[in-house]
PDB file of C-alpha atoms in Angstrom:
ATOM      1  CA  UNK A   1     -43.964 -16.741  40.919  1.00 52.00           C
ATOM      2  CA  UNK A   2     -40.646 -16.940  39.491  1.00 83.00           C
ATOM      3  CA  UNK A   3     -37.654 -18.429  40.946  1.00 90.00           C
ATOM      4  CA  UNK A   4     -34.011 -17.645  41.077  1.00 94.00           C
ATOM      5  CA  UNK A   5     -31.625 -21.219  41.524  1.00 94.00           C
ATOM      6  CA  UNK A   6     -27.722 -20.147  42.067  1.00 95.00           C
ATOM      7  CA  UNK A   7     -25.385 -23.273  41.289  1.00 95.00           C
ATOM      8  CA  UNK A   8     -21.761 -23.656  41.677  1.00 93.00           C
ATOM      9  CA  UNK A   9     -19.081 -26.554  41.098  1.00 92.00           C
ATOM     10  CA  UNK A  10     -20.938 -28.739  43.316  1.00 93.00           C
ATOM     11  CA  UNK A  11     -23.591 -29.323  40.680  1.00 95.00           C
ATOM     12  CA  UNK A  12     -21.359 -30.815  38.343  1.00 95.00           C
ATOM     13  CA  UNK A  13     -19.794 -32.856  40.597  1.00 94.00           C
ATOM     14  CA  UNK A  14     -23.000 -34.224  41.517  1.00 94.00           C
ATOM     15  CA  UNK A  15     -23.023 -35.233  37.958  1.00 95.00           C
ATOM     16  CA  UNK A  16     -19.595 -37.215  37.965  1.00 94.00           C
ATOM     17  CA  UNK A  17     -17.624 -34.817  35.917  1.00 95.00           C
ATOM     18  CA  UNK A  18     -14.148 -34.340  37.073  1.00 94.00           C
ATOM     19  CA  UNK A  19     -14.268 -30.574  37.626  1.00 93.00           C
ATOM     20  CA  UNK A  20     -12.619 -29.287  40.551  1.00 91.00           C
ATOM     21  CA  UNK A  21      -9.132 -27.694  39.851  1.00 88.00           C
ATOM     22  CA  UNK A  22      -7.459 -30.441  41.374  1.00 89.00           C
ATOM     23  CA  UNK A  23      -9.042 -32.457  38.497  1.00 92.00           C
ATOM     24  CA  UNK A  24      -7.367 -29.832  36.022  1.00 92.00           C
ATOM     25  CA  UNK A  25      -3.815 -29.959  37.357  1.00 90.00           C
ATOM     26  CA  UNK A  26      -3.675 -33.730  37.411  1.00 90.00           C
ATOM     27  CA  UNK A  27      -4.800 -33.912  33.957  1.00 91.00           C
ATOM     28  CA  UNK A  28      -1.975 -31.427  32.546  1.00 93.00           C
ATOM     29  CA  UNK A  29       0.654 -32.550  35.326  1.00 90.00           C
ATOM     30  CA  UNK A  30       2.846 -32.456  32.596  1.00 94.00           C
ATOM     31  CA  UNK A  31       2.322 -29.011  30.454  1.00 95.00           C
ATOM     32  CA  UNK A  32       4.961 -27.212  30.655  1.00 95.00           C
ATOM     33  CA  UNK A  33       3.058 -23.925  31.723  1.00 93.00           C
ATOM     34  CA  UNK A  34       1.534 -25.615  35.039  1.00 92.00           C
ATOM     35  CA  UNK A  35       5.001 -26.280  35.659  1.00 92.00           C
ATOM     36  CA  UNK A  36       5.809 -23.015  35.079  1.00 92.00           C
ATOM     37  CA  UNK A  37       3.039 -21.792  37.544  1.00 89.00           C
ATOM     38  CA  UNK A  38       3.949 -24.536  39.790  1.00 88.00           C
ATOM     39  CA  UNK A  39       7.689 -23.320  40.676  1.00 90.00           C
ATOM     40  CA  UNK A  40       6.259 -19.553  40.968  1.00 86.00           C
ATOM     41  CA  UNK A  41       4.117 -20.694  44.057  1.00 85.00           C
ATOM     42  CA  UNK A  42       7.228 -23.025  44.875  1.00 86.00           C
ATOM     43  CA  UNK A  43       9.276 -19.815  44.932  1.00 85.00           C
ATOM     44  CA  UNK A  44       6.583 -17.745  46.649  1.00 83.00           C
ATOM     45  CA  UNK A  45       5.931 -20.228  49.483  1.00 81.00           C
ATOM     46  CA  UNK A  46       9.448 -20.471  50.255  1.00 81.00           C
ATOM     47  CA  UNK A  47      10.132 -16.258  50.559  1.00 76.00           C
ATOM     48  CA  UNK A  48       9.769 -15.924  54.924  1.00 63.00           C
ATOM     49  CA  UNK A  49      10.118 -12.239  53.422  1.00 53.00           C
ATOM     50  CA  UNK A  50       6.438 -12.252  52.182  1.00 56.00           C
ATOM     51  CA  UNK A  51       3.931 -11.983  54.977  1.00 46.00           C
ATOM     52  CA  UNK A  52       0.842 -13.076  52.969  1.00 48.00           C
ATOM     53  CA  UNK A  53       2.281 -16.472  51.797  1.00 43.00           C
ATOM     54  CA  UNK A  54      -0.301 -18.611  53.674  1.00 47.00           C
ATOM     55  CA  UNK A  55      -3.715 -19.108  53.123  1.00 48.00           C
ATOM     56  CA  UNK A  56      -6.161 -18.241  55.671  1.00 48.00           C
ATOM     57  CA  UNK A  57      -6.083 -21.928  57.385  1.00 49.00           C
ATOM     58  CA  UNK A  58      -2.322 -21.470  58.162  1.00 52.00           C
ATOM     59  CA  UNK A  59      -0.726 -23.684  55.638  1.00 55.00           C
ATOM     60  CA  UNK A  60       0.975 -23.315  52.417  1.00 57.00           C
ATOM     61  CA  UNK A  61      -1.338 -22.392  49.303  1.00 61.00           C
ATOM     62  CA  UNK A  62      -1.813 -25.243  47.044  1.00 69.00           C
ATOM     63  CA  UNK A  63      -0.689 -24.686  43.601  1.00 65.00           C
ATOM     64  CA  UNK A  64      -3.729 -26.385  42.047  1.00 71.00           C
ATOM     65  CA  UNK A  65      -5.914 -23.799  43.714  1.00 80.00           C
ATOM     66  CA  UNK A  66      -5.032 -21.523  40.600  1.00 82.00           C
ATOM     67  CA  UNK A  67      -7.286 -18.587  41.628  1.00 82.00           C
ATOM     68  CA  UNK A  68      -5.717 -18.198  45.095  1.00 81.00           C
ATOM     69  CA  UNK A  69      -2.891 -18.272  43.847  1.00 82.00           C
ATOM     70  CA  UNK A  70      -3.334 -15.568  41.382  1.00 83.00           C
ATOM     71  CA  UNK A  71      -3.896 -13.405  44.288  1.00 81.00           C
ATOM     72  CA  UNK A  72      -1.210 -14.118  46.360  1.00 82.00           C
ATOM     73  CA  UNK A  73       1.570 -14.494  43.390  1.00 83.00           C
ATOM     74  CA  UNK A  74       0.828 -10.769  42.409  1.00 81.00           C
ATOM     75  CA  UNK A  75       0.576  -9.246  45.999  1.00 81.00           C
ATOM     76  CA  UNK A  76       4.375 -10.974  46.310  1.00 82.00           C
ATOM     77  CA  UNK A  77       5.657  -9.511  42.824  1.00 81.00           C
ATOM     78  CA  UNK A  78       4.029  -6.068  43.765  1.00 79.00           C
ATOM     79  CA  UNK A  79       5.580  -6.534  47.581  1.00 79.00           C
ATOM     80  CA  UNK A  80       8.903  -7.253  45.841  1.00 77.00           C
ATOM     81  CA  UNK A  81       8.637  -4.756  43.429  1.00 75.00           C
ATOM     82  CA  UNK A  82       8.266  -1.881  46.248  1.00 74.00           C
ATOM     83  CA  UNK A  83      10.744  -3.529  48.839  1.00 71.00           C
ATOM     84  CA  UNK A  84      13.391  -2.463  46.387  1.00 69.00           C
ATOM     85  CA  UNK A  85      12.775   0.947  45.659  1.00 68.00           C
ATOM     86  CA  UNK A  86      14.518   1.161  42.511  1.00 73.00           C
ATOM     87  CA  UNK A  87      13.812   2.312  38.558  1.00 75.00           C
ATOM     88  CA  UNK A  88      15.794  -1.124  37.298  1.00 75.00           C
ATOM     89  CA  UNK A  89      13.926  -3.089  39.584  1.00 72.00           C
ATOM     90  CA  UNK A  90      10.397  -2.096  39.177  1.00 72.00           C
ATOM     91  CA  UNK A  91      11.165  -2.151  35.643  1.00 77.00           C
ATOM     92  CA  UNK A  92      11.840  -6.287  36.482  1.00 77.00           C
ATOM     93  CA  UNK A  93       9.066  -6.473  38.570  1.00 75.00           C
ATOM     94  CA  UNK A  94       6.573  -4.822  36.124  1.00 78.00           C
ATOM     95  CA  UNK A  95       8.070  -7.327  33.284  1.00 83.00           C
ATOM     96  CA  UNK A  96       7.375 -10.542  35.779  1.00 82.00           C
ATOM     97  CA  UNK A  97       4.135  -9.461  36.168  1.00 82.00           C
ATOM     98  CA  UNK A  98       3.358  -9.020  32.354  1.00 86.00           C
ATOM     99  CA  UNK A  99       4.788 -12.550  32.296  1.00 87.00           C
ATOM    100  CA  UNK A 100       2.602 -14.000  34.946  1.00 85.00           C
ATOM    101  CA  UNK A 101      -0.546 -12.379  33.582  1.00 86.00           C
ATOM    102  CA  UNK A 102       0.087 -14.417  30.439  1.00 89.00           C
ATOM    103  CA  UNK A 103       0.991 -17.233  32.346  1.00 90.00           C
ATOM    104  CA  UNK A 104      -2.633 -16.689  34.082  1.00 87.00           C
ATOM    105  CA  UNK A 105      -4.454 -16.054  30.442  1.00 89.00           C
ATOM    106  CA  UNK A 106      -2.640 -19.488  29.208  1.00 91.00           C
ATOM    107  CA  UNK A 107      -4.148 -21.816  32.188  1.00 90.00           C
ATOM    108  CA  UNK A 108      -7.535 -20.242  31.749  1.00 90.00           C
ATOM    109  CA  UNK A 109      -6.877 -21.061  27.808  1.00 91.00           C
ATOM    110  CA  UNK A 110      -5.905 -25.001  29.187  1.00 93.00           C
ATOM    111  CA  UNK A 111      -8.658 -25.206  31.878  1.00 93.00           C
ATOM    112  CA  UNK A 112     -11.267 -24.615  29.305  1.00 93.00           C
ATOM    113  CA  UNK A 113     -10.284 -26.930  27.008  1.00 93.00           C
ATOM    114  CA  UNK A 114      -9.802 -29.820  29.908  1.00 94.00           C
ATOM    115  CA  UNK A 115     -13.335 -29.232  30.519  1.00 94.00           C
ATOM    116  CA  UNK A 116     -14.573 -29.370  26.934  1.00 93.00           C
ATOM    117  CA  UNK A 117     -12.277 -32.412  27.038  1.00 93.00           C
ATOM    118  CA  UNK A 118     -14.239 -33.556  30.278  1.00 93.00           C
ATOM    119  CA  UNK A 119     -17.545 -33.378  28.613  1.00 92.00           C
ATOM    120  CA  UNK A 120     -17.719 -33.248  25.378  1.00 89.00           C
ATOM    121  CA  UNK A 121     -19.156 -36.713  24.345  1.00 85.00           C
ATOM    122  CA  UNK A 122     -20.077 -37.998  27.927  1.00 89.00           C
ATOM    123  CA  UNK A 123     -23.551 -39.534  28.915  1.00 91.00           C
ATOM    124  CA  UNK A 124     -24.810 -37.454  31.724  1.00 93.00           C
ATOM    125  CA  UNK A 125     -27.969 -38.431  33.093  1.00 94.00           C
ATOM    126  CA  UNK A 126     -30.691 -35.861  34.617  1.00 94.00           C
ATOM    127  CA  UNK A 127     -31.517 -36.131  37.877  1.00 94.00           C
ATOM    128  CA  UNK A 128     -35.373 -36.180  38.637  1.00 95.00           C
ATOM    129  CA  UNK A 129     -35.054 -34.322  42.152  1.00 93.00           C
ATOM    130  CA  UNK A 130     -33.392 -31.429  40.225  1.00 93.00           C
ATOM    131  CA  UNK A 131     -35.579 -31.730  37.739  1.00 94.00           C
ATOM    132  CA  UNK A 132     -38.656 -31.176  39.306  1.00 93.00           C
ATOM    133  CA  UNK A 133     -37.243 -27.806  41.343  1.00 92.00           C
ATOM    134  CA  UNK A 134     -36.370 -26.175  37.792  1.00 93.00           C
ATOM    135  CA  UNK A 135     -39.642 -25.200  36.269  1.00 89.00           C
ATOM    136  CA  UNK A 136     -40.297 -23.273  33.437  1.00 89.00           C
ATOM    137  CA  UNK A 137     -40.250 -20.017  35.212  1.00 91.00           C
ATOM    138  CA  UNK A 138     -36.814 -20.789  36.886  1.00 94.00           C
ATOM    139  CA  UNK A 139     -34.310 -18.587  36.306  1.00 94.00           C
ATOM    140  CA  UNK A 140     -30.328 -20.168  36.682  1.00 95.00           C
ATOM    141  CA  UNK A 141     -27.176 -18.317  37.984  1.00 95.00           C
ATOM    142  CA  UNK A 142     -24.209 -20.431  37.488  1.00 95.00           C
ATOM    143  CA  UNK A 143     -20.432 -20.049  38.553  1.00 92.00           C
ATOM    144  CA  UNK A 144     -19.751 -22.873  36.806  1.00 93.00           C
ATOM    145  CA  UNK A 145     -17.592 -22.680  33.147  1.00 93.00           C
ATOM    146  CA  UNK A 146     -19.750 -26.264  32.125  1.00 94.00           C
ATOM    147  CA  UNK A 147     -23.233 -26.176  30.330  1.00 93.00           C
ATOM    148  CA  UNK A 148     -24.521 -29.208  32.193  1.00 95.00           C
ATOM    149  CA  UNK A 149     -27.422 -27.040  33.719  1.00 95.00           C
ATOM    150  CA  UNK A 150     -28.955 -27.066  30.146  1.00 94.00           C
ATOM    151  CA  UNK A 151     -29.593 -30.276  30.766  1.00 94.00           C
ATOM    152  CA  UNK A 152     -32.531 -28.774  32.525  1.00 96.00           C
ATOM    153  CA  UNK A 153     -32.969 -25.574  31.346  1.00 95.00           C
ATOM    154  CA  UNK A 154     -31.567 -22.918  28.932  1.00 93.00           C
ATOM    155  CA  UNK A 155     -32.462 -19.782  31.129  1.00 93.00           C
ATOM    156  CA  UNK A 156     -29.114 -19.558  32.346  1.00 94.00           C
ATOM    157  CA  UNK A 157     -27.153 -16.546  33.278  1.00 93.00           C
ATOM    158  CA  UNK A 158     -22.970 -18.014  33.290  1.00 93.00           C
ATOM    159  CA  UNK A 159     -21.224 -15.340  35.666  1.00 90.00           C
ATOM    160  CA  UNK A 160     -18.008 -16.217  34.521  1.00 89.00           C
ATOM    161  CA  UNK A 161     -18.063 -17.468  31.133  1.00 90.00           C
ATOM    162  CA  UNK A 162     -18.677 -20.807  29.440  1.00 92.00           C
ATOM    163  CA  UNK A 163     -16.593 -23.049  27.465  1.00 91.00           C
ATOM    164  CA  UNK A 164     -19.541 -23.339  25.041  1.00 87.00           C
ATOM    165  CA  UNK A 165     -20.299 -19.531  24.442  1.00 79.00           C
ATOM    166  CA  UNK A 166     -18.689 -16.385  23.934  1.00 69.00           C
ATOM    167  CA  UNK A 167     -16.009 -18.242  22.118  1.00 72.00           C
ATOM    168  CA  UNK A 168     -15.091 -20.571  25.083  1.00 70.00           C
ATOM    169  CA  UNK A 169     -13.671 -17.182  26.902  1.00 79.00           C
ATOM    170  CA  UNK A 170     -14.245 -17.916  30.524  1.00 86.00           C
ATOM    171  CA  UNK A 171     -12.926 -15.626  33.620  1.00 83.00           C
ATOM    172  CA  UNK A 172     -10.229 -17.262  36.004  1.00 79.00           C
ATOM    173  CA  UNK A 173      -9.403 -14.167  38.166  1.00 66.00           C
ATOM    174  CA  UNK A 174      -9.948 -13.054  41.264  1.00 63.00           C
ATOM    175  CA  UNK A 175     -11.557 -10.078  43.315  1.00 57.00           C
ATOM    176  CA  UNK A 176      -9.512  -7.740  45.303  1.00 56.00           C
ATOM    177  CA  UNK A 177     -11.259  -7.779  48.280  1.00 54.00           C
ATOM    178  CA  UNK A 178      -8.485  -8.276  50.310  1.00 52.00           C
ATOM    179  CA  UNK A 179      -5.400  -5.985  48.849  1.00 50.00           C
ATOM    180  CA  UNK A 180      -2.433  -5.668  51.182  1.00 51.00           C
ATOM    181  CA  UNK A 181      -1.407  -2.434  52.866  1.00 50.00           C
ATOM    182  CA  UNK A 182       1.507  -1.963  50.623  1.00 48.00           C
ATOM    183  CA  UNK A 183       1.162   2.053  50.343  1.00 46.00           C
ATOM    184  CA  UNK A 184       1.937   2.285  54.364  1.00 47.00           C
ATOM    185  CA  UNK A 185       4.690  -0.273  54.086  1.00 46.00           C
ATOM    186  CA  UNK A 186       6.249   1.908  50.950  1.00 46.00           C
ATOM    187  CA  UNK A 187       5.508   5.161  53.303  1.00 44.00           C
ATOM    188  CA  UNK A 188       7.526   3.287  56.650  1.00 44.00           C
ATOM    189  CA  UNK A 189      10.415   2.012  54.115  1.00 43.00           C
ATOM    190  CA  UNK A 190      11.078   5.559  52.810  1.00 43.00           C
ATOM    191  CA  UNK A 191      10.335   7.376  55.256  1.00 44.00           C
ATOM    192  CA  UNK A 192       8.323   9.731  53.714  1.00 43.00           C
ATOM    193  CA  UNK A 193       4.574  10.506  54.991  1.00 42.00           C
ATOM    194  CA  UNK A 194       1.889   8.790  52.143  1.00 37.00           C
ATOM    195  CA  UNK A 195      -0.877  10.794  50.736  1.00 39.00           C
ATOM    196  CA  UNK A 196      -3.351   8.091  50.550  1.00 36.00           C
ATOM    197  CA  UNK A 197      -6.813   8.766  48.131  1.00 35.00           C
ATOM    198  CA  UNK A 198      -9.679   5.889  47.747  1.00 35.00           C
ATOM    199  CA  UNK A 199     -10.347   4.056  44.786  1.00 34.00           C
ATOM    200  CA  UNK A 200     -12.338   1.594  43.454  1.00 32.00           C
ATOM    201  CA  UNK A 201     -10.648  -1.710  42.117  1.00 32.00           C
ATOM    202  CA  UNK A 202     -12.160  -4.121  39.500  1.00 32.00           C
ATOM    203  CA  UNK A 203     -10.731  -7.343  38.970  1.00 34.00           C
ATOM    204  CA  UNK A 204     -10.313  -8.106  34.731  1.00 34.00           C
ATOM    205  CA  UNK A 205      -9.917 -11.533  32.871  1.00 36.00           C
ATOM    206  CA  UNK A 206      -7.059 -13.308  34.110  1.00 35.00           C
ATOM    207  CA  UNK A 207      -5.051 -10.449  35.012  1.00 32.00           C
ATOM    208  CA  UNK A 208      -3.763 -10.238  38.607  1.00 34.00           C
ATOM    209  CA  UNK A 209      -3.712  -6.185  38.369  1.00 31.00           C
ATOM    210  CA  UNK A 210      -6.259  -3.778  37.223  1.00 32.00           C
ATOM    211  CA  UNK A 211      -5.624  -1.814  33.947  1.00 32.00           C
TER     212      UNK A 211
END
């Protein structure tokens, strides 16, 4: 009988490796394009205007906590960009978002190489009580961007990349799952009754809208 094993972040941790994002952003405290991404959640968690500043648990969104922040910093450049219903100003708008999405597309670029950094060259030692759950008919699903789960096994299916395949291209994003109401606030703002149609989003590789 085969078996399917899903790991996450937790695994490497369990290995010692410094993984976590916090890990990432106190590592390159100092590049200039954290900083960058740094004062845009600064900015974004100081506009009262935007009603989807705060994380679920109440409180402001850390900065470090780069995917969540993806999310929210182009829900508030979109929110912005509507407020003002204006050609010049969704022409700004549209450019700050071109600029965050290669803002986005630069960190993933950074947090790749801080984990290649991370473990490239470090002992890590199997652990026998993983070891004997991965068999040879085990088949791996892994959210994380590491290969430490070859330490065990190379049937491994990497849902979002790895730092050591497909040319280190890994996928910092997130899914839109939870997208604003913005076409009813646009409708109350001008209003001017919305015809609204569904469709089907899908996230893409560091890019905070759909293309």
């Amino acid at each position: 009988m085969q078996k399917l094993i899903i790991v996450g972040n937790g695994f490497d941790l369990a290995h010692h490796l410094k993984t976590r994002y916090q890990d990432f952003a106190k590592g390159y405290s100092d590049d200039p394009r954290l900083q960058e991404f740094q004062s845009l959640v600064a900015a974004m968690n100081q506009d009262g205007g935007f009603a989807n500043e705060k994380a679920n648990d109440g409180h402001e969104i850390r900065w470090y906590d780069f995917e969540m922040c993806m999310e929210h910093l182009s829900n508030w450049i979109l929110y912005k960009s509507i407020a003002d219903n204006s050609e010049q100003t969704r022409l700004l708008y549209g450019e700050q978002m071109k600029q965050c999405n290669r803002l986005f597309d630069d960190i993933s670029t950074r947090l790749a190489q801080y984990l290649r950094i991370e473990t490239e060259g470090k002992k890590i030692d199997r652990k026998d009580s993983i070891a004997q759950e991965i068999t040879n008919d085990t088949q791996v699903i892994s959210f994380n961007y590491t290969n430490t789960i070859k330490l065990y096994t190379d049937k491994c299916y990497y849902v979002h990349g790895s730092i050591d395949e497909d040319k280190g291209n890994i996928v910092l994003g997130f899914p839109q799952n939870n997208i604003p109401d913005f076409v009813s606030a646009a409708g109350r703002m001008s209003g001017q009754p919305v015809q609204r149609s569904r469709r089907i989003c899908f996230s893409q590789r560091a890019c905070a809208l759909p293309h």
